[in-house]
CSV table of C-alpha atoms in Angstrom, one decimal:
chain,number,residue,atom,x,y,z
A,1,ASN,CA,88.9,67.5,120.6
A,2,ALA,CA,86.0,69.3,118.9
A,3,GLY,CA,87.7,72.7,118.9
A,4,VAL,CA,85.4,75.4,117.5
A,5,THR,CA,82.0,74.2,116.3
A,6,GLN,CA,79.7,76.3,114.2
A,7,THR,CA,76.2,75.5,113.1
A,8,PRO,CA,74.6,75.6,110.6
A,9,LYS,CA,77.1,75.2,107.7
A,10,PHE,CA,74.7,76.5,105.1
A,11,ARG,CA,71.6,78.6,105.3
A,12,ILE,CA,69.3,80.5,103.0
A,13,LEU,CA,67.3,83.3,104.5
A,14,LYS,CA,64.6,85.6,103.1
A,15,ILE,CA,64.9,89.3,103.5
A,16,GLY,CA,63.6,90.4,106.9
A,17,GLN,CA,63.9,86.9,108.5
A,18,SER,CA,66.0,86.4,111.6
A,19,MET,CA,68.4,83.7,112.6
A,20,THR,CA,71.1,82.8,115.1
A,21,LEU,CA,74.5,81.4,114.1
A,22,GLN,CA,75.7,79.1,116.9
A,23,CYS,CA,79.4,78.9,118.0
A,24,THR,CA,80.8,76.8,120.8
A,25,GLN,CA,84.3,75.9,121.8
A,26,ASP,CA,85.5,73.3,124.2
A,27,MET,CA,89.0,74.7,124.9
A,28,ASN,CA,88.1,77.1,127.7
A,29,HIS,CA,89.3,80.1,125.7
A,30,ASN,CA,88.3,83.5,127.0
A,31,TYR,CA,88.6,85.3,123.7
A,32,MET,CA,86.0,84.6,121.0
A,33,TYR,CA,85.2,86.4,117.7
A,34,TRP,CA,82.8,86.6,114.8
A,35,TYR,CA,84.2,87.5,111.4
A,36,ARG,CA,82.6,87.7,108.0
A,37,GLN,CA,84.4,86.9,104.7
A,38,ASP,CA,83.2,88.5,101.5
A,39,PRO,CA,84.6,87.6,98.0
A,40,GLY,CA,87.9,89.3,97.3
A,41,MET,CA,88.1,90.9,100.8
A,42,GLY,CA,89.9,90.1,104.0
A,43,LEU,CA,87.9,88.8,106.9
A,44,LYS,CA,86.2,91.6,108.9
A,45,LEU,CA,85.6,91.5,112.6
A,46,ILE,CA,81.9,91.8,113.6
A,47,TYR,CA,81.9,91.3,117.3
A,48,TYR,CA,84.3,90.0,119.9
A,49,SER,CA,84.3,88.9,123.5
A,50,VAL,CA,87.1,88.7,126.1
A,51,GLY,CA,85.1,86.6,128.5
A,52,ALA,CA,81.6,85.6,129.7
A,53,GLY,CA,79.4,88.6,130.1
A,54,ILE,CA,81.7,90.9,128.0
A,55,THR,CA,81.2,91.7,124.4
A,56,ASP,CA,82.3,94.6,122.1
A,57,LYS,CA,81.8,95.8,118.6
A,58,GLY,CA,84.3,95.1,115.9
A,59,GLU,CA,84.7,96.8,112.5
A,60,VAL,CA,81.3,95.8,111.0
A,61,PRO,CA,78.7,95.3,113.8
A,62,ASN,CA,75.6,96.9,112.2
A,63,GLY,CA,72.7,94.4,111.7
A,64,TYR,CA,74.1,91.9,114.2
A,65,ASN,CA,74.0,91.2,117.9
A,66,VAL,CA,75.9,88.8,120.2
A,67,SER,CA,75.8,87.5,123.7
A,68,ARG,CA,78.2,85.6,125.9
A,69,SER,CA,76.5,84.0,128.8
A,70,THR,CA,79.1,81.2,129.1
A,71,THR,CA,82.7,80.7,128.3
A,72,GLU,CA,81.9,78.1,125.7
A,73,ASP,CA,79.1,79.7,123.6
A,74,PHE,CA,79.1,82.9,121.5
A,75,PRO,CA,76.0,83.0,119.3
A,76,LEU,CA,75.6,85.7,116.6
A,77,ARG,CA,72.1,87.0,115.9
A,78,LEU,CA,70.8,88.5,112.7
A,79,GLU,CA,67.5,90.3,113.4
A,80,LEU,CA,66.4,91.5,110.0
A,81,ALA,CA,68.3,89.8,107.3
A,82,ALA,CA,69.4,91.9,104.4
A,83,PRO,CA,71.1,90.9,101.1
A,84,SER,CA,74.3,92.8,102.3
A,85,GLN,CA,74.6,90.1,105.0
A,86,THR,CA,75.2,87.4,102.4
A,87,SER,CA,78.6,86.2,103.4
A,88,VAL,CA,80.6,83.4,104.9
A,89,TYR,CA,80.8,83.7,108.7
A,90,PHE,CA,83.6,82.4,110.9
A,91,CYS,CA,83.7,82.0,114.6
A,92,ALA,CA,87.1,81.9,116.2
A,93,SER,CA,88.5,81.6,119.7
A,94,SER,CA,92.0,82.2,121.0
A,95,TYR,CA,94.1,82.2,124.1
A,96,PRO,CA,97.0,84.6,125.0
A,97,LEU,CA,100.6,83.5,124.8
A,98,ILE,CA,103.6,85.3,126.1
A,99,ARG,CA,103.5,87.2,122.9
A,100,GLY,CA,100.6,87.0,120.6
A,101,THR,CA,97.6,84.6,120.7
A,102,GLU,CA,96.9,81.1,119.4
A,103,ALA,CA,93.8,81.2,117.2
A,104,PHE,CA,91.3,78.5,116.3
A,105,PHE,CA,88.6,78.8,113.7
A,106,GLY,CA,85.3,77.1,113.0
A,107,GLN,CA,84.4,75.6,109.7
A,108,GLY,CA,82.3,78.6,108.6
A,109,THR,CA,78.6,79.2,107.9
A,110,ARG,CA,77.7,80.1,104.3
A,111,LEU,CA,74.7,82.4,104.5
A,112,THR,CA,72.6,83.6,101.6
A,113,VAL,CA,69.9,86.3,102.0
A,114,VAL,CA,67.4,86.4,99.1
B,1,LYS,CA,94.4,100.7,112.0
B,2,ASN,CA,96.8,98.3,110.5
B,3,GLU,CA,96.8,97.8,106.7
B,4,VAL,CA,97.8,94.3,105.6
B,5,GLU,CA,98.9,93.7,102.0
B,6,GLN,CA,99.6,90.3,100.5
B,7,SER,CA,101.3,89.4,97.2
B,8,PRO,CA,100.7,87.9,94.8
B,9,GLN,CA,96.9,87.7,94.9
B,10,ASN,CA,97.0,84.6,92.7
B,11,LEU,CA,99.8,82.1,92.0
B,12,THR,CA,99.9,79.1,89.8
B,13,ALA,CA,102.9,76.8,89.9
B,14,GLN,CA,104.0,73.3,88.9
B,15,GLU,CA,104.4,70.5,91.4
B,16,GLY,CA,107.8,70.6,93.1
B,17,GLU,CA,108.4,74.4,92.7
B,18,PHE,CA,109.5,76.6,95.6
B,19,ILE,CA,106.7,79.0,96.6
B,20,THR,CA,106.9,82.4,98.3
B,21,ILE,CA,104.0,84.4,99.5
B,22,ASN,CA,104.6,87.9,100.9
B,23,CYS,CA,102.9,90.0,103.5
B,24,SER,CA,103.5,93.5,104.6
B,25,TYR,CA,101.8,95.6,107.3
B,26,SER,CA,101.7,99.3,108.2
B,27,VAL,CA,101.8,99.5,112.0
B,28,GLY,CA,103.8,97.7,114.7
B,29,ILE,CA,102.3,94.4,115.8
B,30,SER,CA,102.5,91.9,118.6
B,31,ALA,CA,102.2,88.9,116.3
B,32,LEU,CA,101.6,87.8,112.8
B,33,HIS,CA,99.6,84.7,111.7
B,34,TRP,CA,99.6,82.6,108.5
B,35,LEU,CA,96.4,80.8,107.9
B,36,GLN,CA,95.3,78.3,105.3
B,37,GLN,CA,91.8,77.9,103.8
B,38,HIS,CA,90.9,75.1,101.4
B,39,PRO,CA,88.0,75.7,99.0
B,40,GLY,CA,84.7,75.5,100.8
B,41,GLY,CA,86.5,74.7,104.0
B,42,GLY,CA,87.4,76.2,107.3
B,43,ILE,CA,90.5,78.2,108.3
B,44,VAL,CA,93.5,76.5,109.8
B,45,SER,CA,96.3,78.3,111.6
B,46,LEU,CA,99.7,77.4,110.2
B,47,PHE,CA,102.0,79.7,112.1
B,48,MET,CA,102.0,82.5,114.7
B,49,LEU,CA,105.2,84.6,114.6
B,50,SER,CA,106.4,87.4,116.7
B,51,SER,CA,110.1,87.3,115.5
B,52,GLY,CA,112.5,85.2,113.5
B,53,LYS,CA,111.5,82.1,111.6
B,54,LYS,CA,109.4,79.0,112.1
B,55,LYS,CA,109.3,75.7,110.2
B,56,HIS,CA,106.7,73.0,110.0
B,57,GLY,CA,107.3,70.2,107.5
B,58,ARG,CA,107.7,71.8,104.1
B,59,LEU,CA,106.4,75.2,105.3
B,60,ILE,CA,108.6,78.0,106.5
B,61,ALA,CA,107.5,81.4,107.8
B,62,THR,CA,109.8,84.3,108.4
B,63,ILE,CA,109.2,87.8,109.8
B,64,ASN,CA,111.2,91.0,109.8
B,65,ILE,CA,109.8,93.3,112.4
B,66,GLN,CA,111.9,96.3,111.4
B,67,GLU,CA,110.7,96.1,107.8
B,68,LYS,CA,107.1,95.1,108.7
B,69,HIS,CA,107.3,92.2,106.4
B,70,SER,CA,106.7,88.4,106.5
B,71,SER,CA,107.1,85.6,104.0
B,72,LEU,CA,105.6,82.1,103.8
B,73,HIS,CA,107.6,79.6,101.8
B,74,ILE,CA,106.5,76.2,100.6
B,75,THR,CA,109.3,73.8,99.5
B,76,ALA,CA,108.7,70.9,97.1
B,77,SER,CA,105.1,72.1,96.5
B,78,HIS,CA,102.4,69.5,96.0
B,79,PRO,CA,98.8,69.8,94.5
B,80,ARG,CA,97.4,69.3,98.0
B,81,ASP,CA,99.0,72.6,99.0
B,82,SER,CA,96.5,74.3,96.7
B,83,ALA,CA,94.5,76.7,98.9
B,84,VAL,CA,94.1,80.3,99.9
B,85,TYR,CA,96.9,81.5,102.3
B,86,ILE,CA,95.9,84.4,104.5
B,87,CYS,CA,98.2,86.7,106.5
B,88,ALA,CA,96.7,88.3,109.6
B,89,VAL,CA,98.2,90.6,112.3
B,90,GLU,CA,97.5,91.3,115.9
B,91,ASP,CA,98.0,95.0,116.8
B,92,SER,CA,100.6,95.8,119.4
B,93,GLY,CA,97.9,96.3,122.1
B,94,GLY,CA,97.4,92.5,122.2
B,95,GLY,CA,95.2,90.0,120.4
B,96,ALA,CA,92.1,90.3,122.5
B,97,ASP,CA,90.3,92.6,120.0
B,98,GLY,CA,90.9,90.3,117.0
B,99,LEU,CA,93.1,90.1,113.9
B,100,THR,CA,93.4,92.3,110.8
B,101,PHE,CA,93.5,90.2,107.7
B,102,GLY,CA,95.0,90.4,104.3
B,103,LYS,CA,92.9,89.5,101.3
B,104,GLY,CA,94.6,86.2,100.8
B,105,THR,CA,96.8,84.5,98.1
B,106,HIS,CA,95.0,81.9,96.0
B,107,LEU,CA,97.6,79.2,95.3
B,108,ILE,CA,97.2,76.5,92.7
B,109,ILE,CA,99.8,73.7,92.3
B,110,GLN,CA,99.4,71.8,89.1
B,111,PRO,CA,100.6,68.2,88.8
């Protein structure tokens, strides 16, 4: 099983450029998430989705956009890259249990904006 | 919003030692997760707990809902256990809107 797949793994962007971080999962999970991880900080939620066609802002959504046209895919778009968006980005998916959810994470995308 | 605190932030131990990492949170939750992240690598889920205790190999996770506290134990530690261990919680409204994470505990096991 592939699980959660993110691409690319590494990327260097110039200020003002745009890019899309791809995320796909093959587990038929309704819930999907984008987090960013900065040094010395806990992961922060950027956007999440509870199903195809439904997205919502997390804690740090500014500068990002998402879409969820299918259950499998949840791309994250950076329109005008800024140095503050240098970070490691993780996509995750989960499914609900009787209590709590089972979470699966991608391998991460290390993005540097110069 | 929940506040998640982990201790210690950094831990260096010798191979074979018993390791304990602690996690506390401020508001009632539906579940708590322990995650592992190797340097430059992805994040792997170790445990999801809503009560009591779980064991997987040399890893044991416990949670005390009344005290809002969880511990992750590693028995007979080995250098391959070196990683960042992250505690994360789901608010009591359910996990659909994501997890709140601690800052992680950086563990190094020396041979």
